[in-house]
Amino acid sequence: MIVVHHLNDSRSQRILWLLEELGVPYDIKRYDRDAQTRLAPAELKAVHPLGKSPVITDGERTVHESGAIIDYLIRRHGGGRLAPALGSEAYETYLQWLHYAEGSAMLPMLLNMYVMRLGEAGAPLHPRIHGEMANHLGYVEGALEGRDWLLGQEFSGADIQMSFVGEVAGAFGQLDRYPAIKAWVGRLQSRPAYKAALERGGAYSFVRQDA
């Protein structure tokens, strides 16, 4: 049985969502952030030395990192769903989105989150961070213009992996500037499997109220 080690208000929500999309049975082991620091509890280090979420166990195997988990679950349990055929041109694009989400797009989002906590002390960093956020969100906006999903008309694991980028941008009040991303996030959050994952996973701060 697959076990999702699920930290509240975290990237692990999209792993629950993926499993709901695939219809794969799973259990949830819940962990709560520290109310003051918002950090994961030390208990997660018993699952993986980094003590981070998401992380899954599948029998004797432990898999961490969002992109690796999504790739693993789709390859092992997807039955050909939610990913293009290996070796196709679409697969190469799909693979880039899996890596891009955490390798590049989330960095300025995270920096913005941390620097906001510094108040006025962080003001000198805002122009550079906001410029990088605009750069990445502009890129994603262009990729989504005229299409429903990142690969065109086919929803895939790339959309699930990239969803957190759009959701965090929404939390920062950025989506009115990027109508294609805003509409895409609405489509994502309207999917039945997304809603089912919320029911199982619990409170999640990044849901648009109009989705």
XYZ file of N, CA and C in Angstrom:
633
model
N 0.829 -1.200 0.000
C 0.000 0.000 0.000
C 0.869 1.259 0.000
N 0.549 2.203 -0.841
C 1.245 3.486 -0.876
C 0.829 4.309 0.338
N 1.798 4.877 1.002
C 1.538 5.780 2.124
C 2.094 7.151 1.769
N 1.243 8.169 1.830
C 1.674 9.547 1.620
C 1.904 10.170 2.986
N 3.132 10.587 3.212
C 3.460 11.274 4.459
C 3.137 12.751 4.239
N 1.976 13.128 4.713
C 1.315 14.366 4.301
C 1.455 15.450 5.365
N 2.139 16.518 4.980
C 2.271 17.698 5.832
C 1.194 18.699 5.453
N 0.519 19.224 6.446
C -0.567 20.168 6.142
C -0.029 21.391 5.401
N -0.867 21.937 4.502
C -0.518 23.138 3.731
C 0.827 23.004 3.023
N 0.987 21.936 2.279
C 2.284 21.714 1.632
C 2.111 21.120 0.248
N 3.246 20.934 -0.419
C 3.267 20.343 -1.745
C 2.722 18.923 -1.759
N 2.668 18.264 -0.624
C 2.171 16.887 -0.608
C 0.702 16.809 -0.982
N -0.014 17.939 -0.948
C -1.414 17.930 -1.376
C -1.536 17.478 -2.831
N -0.585 17.865 -3.668
C -0.692 17.480 -5.071
C -0.405 15.998 -5.290
N 0.269 15.339 -4.342
C 0.464 13.893 -4.452
C -0.844 13.168 -4.142
N -1.571 13.644 -3.144
C -2.899 13.085 -2.886
C -3.779 13.247 -4.123
N -3.710 14.411 -4.727
C -4.503 14.695 -5.925
C -4.154 13.740 -7.061
N -2.859 13.530 -7.296
C -2.438 12.610 -8.353
C -3.009 11.212 -8.111
N -2.926 10.738 -6.882
C -3.427 9.406 -6.574
C -4.934 9.314 -6.769
N -5.641 10.392 -6.474
C -7.077 10.413 -6.733
C -7.351 10.377 -8.239
N -6.563 11.103 -9.014
C -6.726 11.073 -10.470
C -6.499 9.670 -11.022
N -5.527 8.961 -10.465
C -5.194 7.627 -10.946
C -6.113 6.553 -10.378
N -6.842 6.884 -9.312
C -7.696 5.884 -8.673
C -6.909 4.803 -7.962
N -5.722 5.166 -7.480
C -4.846 4.213 -6.798
C -5.104 4.287 -5.288
N -5.339 3.168 -4.623
C -5.544 3.197 -3.165
C -4.298 3.695 -2.440
N -4.509 4.431 -1.373
C -3.384 4.941 -0.588
C -3.842 5.250 0.831
N -2.885 5.290 1.714
C -3.119 5.729 3.087
C -2.393 7.044 3.310
N -2.841 7.773 4.309
C -2.217 9.050 4.673
C -1.664 8.962 6.085
N -0.418 9.336 6.244
C 0.190 9.550 7.555
C 0.330 11.053 7.718
N -0.349 11.624 8.690
C -0.444 13.080 8.815
C 0.632 13.655 9.736
N 1.109 14.845 9.324
C 2.071 15.594 10.115
C 1.615 17.053 10.115
N 1.786 17.724 11.230
C 1.348 19.115 11.349
C 2.542 20.043 11.510
N 2.481 21.166 10.822
C 3.520 22.181 10.955
C 3.507 22.777 12.364
N 4.666 23.226 12.823
C 4.734 23.989 14.064
C 3.969 25.296 13.875
N 3.088 25.610 14.792
C 2.222 26.779 14.643
C 3.012 28.084 14.583
N 4.181 28.143 15.202
C 4.973 29.375 15.215
C 5.959 29.446 14.061
N 6.724 28.387 13.867
C 7.778 28.420 12.851
C 7.289 27.995 11.469
N 6.156 27.287 11.419
C 5.606 26.721 10.180
C 6.497 25.627 9.591
N 7.433 25.110 10.383
C 8.319 24.051 9.924
C 7.677 22.688 10.157
N 8.162 21.700 9.398
C 7.676 20.331 9.556
C 8.178 19.759 10.883
N 7.435 18.822 11.468
C 7.867 18.225 12.733
C 9.049 17.280 12.539
N 9.769 17.052 13.617
C 10.959 16.197 13.557
C 10.611 14.760 13.186
N 9.367 14.345 13.423
C 8.977 12.964 13.127
C 9.180 12.587 11.662
N 9.131 13.571 10.757
C 9.323 13.269 9.341
C 10.721 12.742 9.039
N 11.682 13.049 9.905
C 13.045 12.560 9.668
C 13.154 11.056 9.844
N 12.181 10.470 10.508
C 12.166 9.015 10.627
C 11.801 8.354 9.298
N 11.158 9.121 8.411
C 10.770 8.611 7.095
C 11.882 8.841 6.086
N 12.439 10.055 6.109
C 13.553 10.413 5.230
C 14.440 11.400 5.974
N 15.768 11.291 5.852
C 16.681 12.135 6.642
C 16.470 13.626 6.478
N 15.950 14.080 5.332
C 15.731 15.513 5.142
C 14.566 16.040 5.982
N 13.658 15.168 6.369
C 12.522 15.610 7.169
C 11.583 16.531 6.423
N 11.457 16.315 5.105
C 10.633 17.177 4.268
C 9.446 16.399 3.710
N 8.423 17.133 3.292
C 7.271 16.560 2.619
C 7.117 17.270 1.281
N 6.725 16.568 0.189
C 6.167 15.225 0.199
C 7.218 14.125 0.204
N 6.820 13.021 0.769
C 7.580 11.785 0.697
C 6.550 10.663 0.752
N 6.779 9.606 -0.024
C 5.879 8.458 0.009
C 6.673 7.204 0.316
N 5.985 6.216 0.840
C 6.538 4.876 0.928
C 5.618 3.962 0.134
N 6.236 3.069 -0.627
C 5.511 2.110 -1.452
C 6.160 0.768 -1.195
N 5.617 0.026 -0.237
C 6.296 -1.177 0.212
C 7.595 -0.813 0.902
N 8.702 -1.362 0.406
C 10.011 -1.086 1.007
C 10.676 0.153 0.425
N 10.074 0.741 -0.588
C 10.694 1.879 -1.274
C 10.194 3.199 -0.705
N 11.121 4.131 -0.498
C 10.794 5.503 -0.088
C 11.179 6.433 -1.225
N 10.264 7.315 -1.595
C 10.518 8.263 -2.689
C 10.238 9.665 -2.174
N 11.174 10.585 -2.397
C 10.973 11.983 -2.011
C 11.178 12.862 -3.239
N 10.870 14.146 -3.108
C 10.885 15.154 -4.169
C 9.634 15.027 -5.038
N 8.899 16.121 -5.152
C 7.605 16.115 -5.838
C 7.684 15.548 -7.255
N 8.622 16.052 -8.053
C 8.722 15.603 -9.436
C 9.044 14.125 -9.534
N 9.939 13.638 -8.671
C 10.302 12.225 -8.679
C 9.114 11.364 -8.254
N 8.343 11.833 -7.277
C 7.177 11.079 -6.818
C 6.134 10.993 -7.931
N 5.865 12.128 -8.582
C 4.878 12.134 -9.660
C 5.319 11.209 -10.789
N 6.587 11.293 -11.174
C 7.116 10.415 -12.218
C 6.995 8.956 -11.811
N 7.381 8.643 -10.595
C 7.332 7.265 -10.092
C 5.913 6.718 -10.094
N 4.971 7.483 -9.546
C 3.597 6.990 -9.438
C 2.959 6.793 -10.808
N 3.223 7.698 -11.735
C 2.644 7.562 -13.069
C 3.261 6.380 -13.810
N 4.574 6.210 -13.689
C 5.219 5.070 -14.361
C 4.805 3.736 -13.764
N 4.749 3.672 -12.431
C 4.501 2.396 -11.759
C 3.017 2.066 -11.630
N 2.194 3.082 -11.521
C 0.790 2.850 -11.191
C -0.186 3.529 -12.149
N 0.323 4.221 -13.157
C -0.551 5.012 -14.019
C -1.213 4.240 -15.141
N -0.644 3.106 -15.504
C -1.224 2.346 -16.597
C -1.305 3.133 -17.901
N -0.306 3.962 -18.164
C -0.288 4.746 -19.401
C -1.046 6.052 -19.337
N -1.589 6.382 -18.180
C -2.352 7.625 -18.038
C -1.475 8.763 -17.526
N -1.856 9.989 -17.863
C -1.306 11.247 -17.333
C 0.138 11.529 -17.737
N 0.642 10.832 -18.735
C 1.964 11.153 -19.285
C 1.986 10.735 -20.750
N 2.653 11.514 -21.603
C 2.788 11.114 -23.010
C 3.640 9.861 -23.145
N 3.610 9.280 -24.308
C 4.404 8.078 -24.578
C 5.895 8.391 -24.474
N 6.625 7.522 -23.796
C 8.069 7.679 -23.668
C 8.706 7.756 -25.048
N 9.573 8.760 -25.242
C 10.249 8.930 -26.526
C 9.560 9.880 -27.474
N 8.320 10.254 -27.162
C 7.610 11.201 -28.015
C 8.083 12.620 -27.736
N 7.808 13.542 -28.678
C 8.160 14.942 -28.467
C 7.410 15.510 -27.267
N 6.150 15.098 -27.124
C 5.354 15.582 -25.994
C 5.954 15.137 -24.668
N 6.561 13.946 -24.657
C 7.171 13.465 -23.409
C 8.332 14.363 -22.991
N 9.121 14.831 -23.946
C 10.246 15.706 -23.608
C 9.754 17.017 -23.002
N 8.667 17.553 -23.546
C 8.077 18.771 -22.972
C 7.539 18.502 -21.578
N 6.857 17.389 -21.423
C 6.324 16.965 -20.126
C 7.442 16.884 -19.078
N 8.552 16.261 -19.455
C 9.669 16.086 -18.531
C 10.253 17.433 -18.112
N 10.327 18.369 -19.037
C 10.840 19.696 -18.691
C 9.963 20.377 -17.647
N 8.627 20.280 -17.813
C 7.743 20.887 -16.814
C 7.915 20.238 -15.446
N 8.102 18.914 -15.409
C 8.295 18.242 -14.125
C 9.501 18.813 -13.381
N 10.568 19.095 -14.112
C 11.787 19.617 -13.468
C 11.713 21.126 -13.242
N 11.097 21.825 -14.164
C 11.056 23.286 -14.097
C 10.313 23.785 -12.859
N 9.264 23.103 -12.478
C 8.420 23.582 -11.375
C 9.243 23.882 -10.120
N 10.021 22.912 -9.680
C 10.797 23.105 -8.456
C 12.221 23.574 -8.737
N 12.730 23.270 -9.922
C 14.096 23.658 -10.236
C 14.272 25.140 -10.493
N 13.214 25.800 -11.015
C 13.325 27.219 -11.352
C 12.143 28.050 -10.873
N 10.931 27.615 -11.203
C 9.765 28.486 -11.005
C 9.470 28.794 -9.551
N 9.682 27.828 -8.653
C 9.324 28.053 -7.251
C 10.352 28.880 -6.497
N 11.576 29.010 -7.011
C 12.616 29.723 -6.251
C 12.225 31.159 -5.935
N 11.844 32.001 -6.911
C 11.474 33.367 -6.539
C 10.224 33.421 -5.667
N 9.317 32.449 -5.800
C 8.141 32.406 -4.940
C 8.544 32.186 -3.482
N 9.468 31.250 -3.278
C 9.927 30.970 -1.921
C 10.715 32.147 -1.350
N 11.561 32.745 -2.187
C 12.305 33.907 -1.717
C 11.353 35.035 -1.304
N 10.317 35.233 -2.094
C 9.342 36.265 -1.760
C 8.671 35.967 -0.424
N 8.325 34.704 -0.212
C 7.680 34.298 1.030
C 8.569 34.591 2.246
N 9.853 34.238 2.114
C 10.768 34.437 3.240
C 11.091 35.915 3.456
N 11.314 36.652 2.369
C 11.701 38.056 2.497
C 10.541 38.894 3.025
N 9.317 38.505 2.726
C 8.164 39.227 3.271
C 8.171 39.236 4.792
N 8.717 38.179 5.380
C 8.765 38.086 6.845
C 9.768 39.062 7.460
N 10.655 39.607 6.621
C 11.667 40.537 7.132
C 11.146 41.963 7.256
N 9.966 42.226 6.706
C 9.435 43.586 6.749
C 10.299 44.545 5.947
N 10.545 45.717 6.490
C 11.328 46.743 5.789
C 12.765 46.305 5.517
N 13.277 45.404 6.341
C 14.655 44.951 6.147
C 14.817 44.217 4.818
N 13.735 43.655 4.313
C 13.825 42.924 3.056
C 13.558 43.763 1.823
N 13.225 45.050 2.022
C 12.825 45.910 0.898
C 13.850 45.968 -0.235
N 15.156 46.016 0.031
C 16.110 46.082 -1.088
C 16.066 44.865 -2.020
N 15.562 43.747 -1.529
C 15.522 42.529 -2.347
C 14.255 42.429 -3.191
N 13.236 43.222 -2.866
C 11.948 43.087 -3.543
C 12.015 43.282 -5.056
N 12.701 44.313 -5.556
C 12.705 44.498 -7.025
C 13.251 43.297 -7.783
N 14.340 42.705 -7.296
C 14.931 41.552 -7.986
C 14.003 40.343 -7.906
N 13.442 40.105 -6.729
C 12.552 38.951 -6.550
C 11.302 39.110 -7.403
N 10.693 40.303 -7.368
C 9.479 40.531 -8.136
C 9.752 40.449 -9.639
N 10.938 40.869 -10.038
C 11.305 40.755 -11.443
C 11.408 39.302 -11.885
N 11.983 38.471 -11.022
C 12.109 37.046 -11.349
C 10.742 36.352 -11.328
N 9.891 36.741 -10.395
C 8.538 36.185 -10.389
C 7.821 36.526 -11.689
N 7.924 37.766 -12.120
C 7.279 38.192 -13.360
C 7.856 37.440 -14.553
N 9.163 37.221 -14.547
C 9.811 36.486 -15.631
C 9.230 35.078 -15.761
N 9.142 34.366 -14.649
C 8.661 32.989 -14.681
C 7.158 32.912 -14.934
N 6.402 33.773 -14.292
C 4.957 33.742 -14.519
C 4.613 34.151 -15.949
N 5.385 35.060 -16.512
C 5.181 35.430 -17.905
C 5.446 34.261 -18.840
N 6.454 33.486 -18.515
C 6.768 32.297 -19.317
C 5.624 31.288 -19.267
N 5.119 31.011 -18.068
C 4.022 30.052 -17.921
C 2.761 30.587 -18.603
N 2.514 31.881 -18.462
C 1.358 32.500 -19.120
C 1.421 32.271 -20.630
N 2.581 32.488 -21.216
C 2.726 32.287 -22.652
C 2.507 30.838 -23.058
N 2.962 29.913 -22.212
C 2.795 28.497 -22.529
C 1.341 28.058 -22.475
N 0.521 28.762 -21.680
C -0.879 28.372 -21.512
C -1.833 29.119 -22.443
N -1.381 30.162 -23.056
C -2.276 30.942 -23.923
C -2.811 30.067 -25.055
N -4.135 30.052 -25.197
C -4.764 29.301 -26.270
C -4.879 27.812 -26.034
N -4.592 27.349 -24.810
C -4.696 25.918 -24.525
C -5.225 25.712 -23.111
N -5.811 24.568 -22.882
C -6.358 24.260 -21.562
C -5.298 23.797 -20.582
N -4.318 23.046 -21.100
C -3.322 22.415 -20.229
C -1.928 22.666 -20.785
N -0.927 22.381 -19.995
C 0.446 22.682 -20.400
C 0.881 21.913 -21.645
N 0.316 20.727 -21.863
C 0.661 19.946 -23.048
C -0.362 20.110 -24.162
N -1.277 21.052 -24.023
C -2.287 21.268 -25.058
C -3.665 20.915 -24.550
N -4.294 19.926 -25.162
C -5.639 19.521 -24.768
C -5.640 18.334 -23.814
N -4.450 17.814 -23.473
C -4.368 16.647 -22.605
C -3.860 17.050 -21.221
N -4.703 16.854 -20.210
C -4.285 17.027 -18.821
C -3.247 15.964 -18.484
N -2.219 16.348 -17.729
C -1.144 15.406 -17.419
C -0.533 15.694 -16.056
N 0.412 14.828 -15.699
C 1.153 15.038 -14.458
C 1.913 16.346 -14.437
N 2.214 16.905 -15.601
C 2.886 18.208 -15.649
C 1.999 19.289 -15.041
N 0.703 19.220 -15.295
C -0.213 20.205 -14.707
C -0.275 20.047 -13.192
N -0.270 18.822 -12.724
C -0.281 18.597 -11.276
C 1.004 19.139 -10.648
N 2.133 18.831 -11.247
C 3.412 19.308 -10.706
C 3.491 20.827 -10.705
N 3.032 21.454 -11.764
C 3.118 22.910 -11.872
C 2.025 23.638 -11.098
N 1.014 22.920 -10.622
C -0.132 23.572 -9.983
C 0.269 24.443 -8.806
N 1.267 24.011 -8.042
C 1.643 24.758 -6.841
C 2.204 26.127 -7.200
N 2.857 26.219 -8.350
C 3.364 27.517 -8.813
C 2.200 28.483 -9.010
N 1.166 28.025 -9.719
C -0.004 28.873 -9.930
C -0.728 29.207 -8.646
N -0.820 28.236 -7.757
C -1.535 28.465 -6.495
C -0.802 29.460 -5.602
N 0.509 29.350 -5.533
C 1.274 30.299 -4.713
C 1.225 31.695 -5.332
N 1.291 31.769 -6.650
C 1.138 33.072 -7.304
C -0.207 33.695 -6.946
N -1.242 32.871 -6.874
C -2.548 33.364 -6.463
C -2.546 33.863 -5.036
N -1.844 33.161 -4.155
C -1.753 33.594 -2.757
C -1.051 34.938 -2.632
N -0.165 35.256 -3.581
C 0.525 36.545 -3.598
C -0.266 37.617 -4.349
N -1.470 37.289 -4.794
C -2.309 38.261 -5.486
C -1.838 38.595 -6.884
N -1.170 37.644 -7.545
C -0.583 37.907 -8.857
C -1.460 37.511 -10.039
N -2.495 36.698 -9.829
C -3.139 36.044 -10.963
C -3.963 36.959 -11.855
N -4.421 38.097 -11.354
C -5.171 38.998 -12.235
C -4.300 39.517 -13.374
N -2.987 39.484 -13.187
C -2.068 39.924 -14.242
C -1.837 38.839 -15.292
N -2.239 37.624 -14.958
C -1.942 36.484 -15.824
C -3.232 35.683 -16.043
N -4.084 36.137 -16.961
C -5.401 35.508 -17.118
C -5.347 34.055 -17.544
N -4.364 33.667 -18.330
C -4.282 32.266 -18.748
C -3.953 31.365 -17.563
N -3.045 31.815 -16.703
C -2.719 31.040 -15.495
C -3.931 30.997 -14.574
N -4.601 32.116 -14.419
C -5.768 32.166 -13.527
C -6.843 31.193 -13.987
N -7.118 31.157 -15.282
C -8.127 30.236 -15.802
C -7.677 28.788 -15.638
N -6.397 28.531 -15.839
C -5.836 27.186 -15.673
C -5.968 26.711 -14.233
N -5.625 27.566 -13.274
C -5.771 27.194 -11.863
C -7.235 26.895 -11.546
N -8.144 27.673 -12.102
C -9.562 27.408 -11.912
C -9.962 26.045 -12.442
N -9.452 25.679 -13.617
C -9.752 24.366 -14.182
C -9.175 23.246 -13.318
N -7.953 23.447 -12.843
C -7.325 22.444 -11.983
C -8.144 22.208 -10.728
N -8.509 23.295 -10.076
C -9.172 23.174 -8.781
C -10.636 22.760 -8.904
N -11.154 22.758 -10.127
C -12.519 22.298 -10.360
C -12.597 20.804 -10.646
N -11.461 20.149 -10.819
C -11.475 18.722 -11.137
C -11.987 17.906 -9.947
N -12.830 16.911 -10.194
C -13.351 16.088 -9.092
C -12.253 15.455 -8.240
N -11.180 14.989 -8.872
C -10.101 14.360 -8.107
C -9.399 15.369 -7.205
N -9.272 16.619 -7.663
C -8.680 17.669 -6.828
C -9.528 17.853 -5.574
N -10.839 17.920 -5.756
C -11.740 18.122 -4.622
C -11.745 16.919 -3.686
N -11.643 15.722 -4.260
C -11.579 14.522 -3.429
C -10.316 14.507 -2.576
N -9.208 14.973 -3.154
C -7.953 15.034 -2.404
C -8.046 16.041 -1.265
N -8.755 17.137 -1.480
C -8.948 18.102 -0.399
C -9.745 17.497 0.750
N -10.748 16.703 0.406
C -11.551 16.071 1.446
C -10.710 15.128 2.293
N -9.808 14.419 1.660
C -8.961 13.489 2.404
C -7.799 14.181 3.094
N -7.252 15.208 2.438
C -6.042 15.836 2.962
C -6.274 16.867 4.041
N -7.451 17.481 4.047
C -7.737 18.500 5.053
C -7.472 19.899 4.549
N -7.491 20.850 5.465
C -7.394 22.273 5.138
C -6.155 22.565 4.292
N -6.368 23.413 3.282
C -5.301 23.767 2.338
C -5.510 25.220 1.958
N -4.513 26.058 2.224
C -4.686 27.512 2.135
C -4.686 28.062 0.712
N -4.363 27.229 -0.276
C -4.124 27.760 -1.608
C -5.286 27.532 -2.568
N -6.459 27.237 -2.042
C -7.631 27.030 -2.886
C -8.292 28.377 -3.182
N -8.507 28.654 -4.472
C -9.231 29.863 -4.847
C -10.689 29.709 -4.453
N -11.237 30.745 -3.846
C -12.612 30.661 -3.375
C -13.630 30.611 -4.505
N -13.241 31.070 -5.704
C -14.181 31.063 -6.830
C -13.988 29.875 -7.752
N -13.100 28.925 -7.352
C -12.830 27.754 -8.214
C -13.954 26.733 -8.092
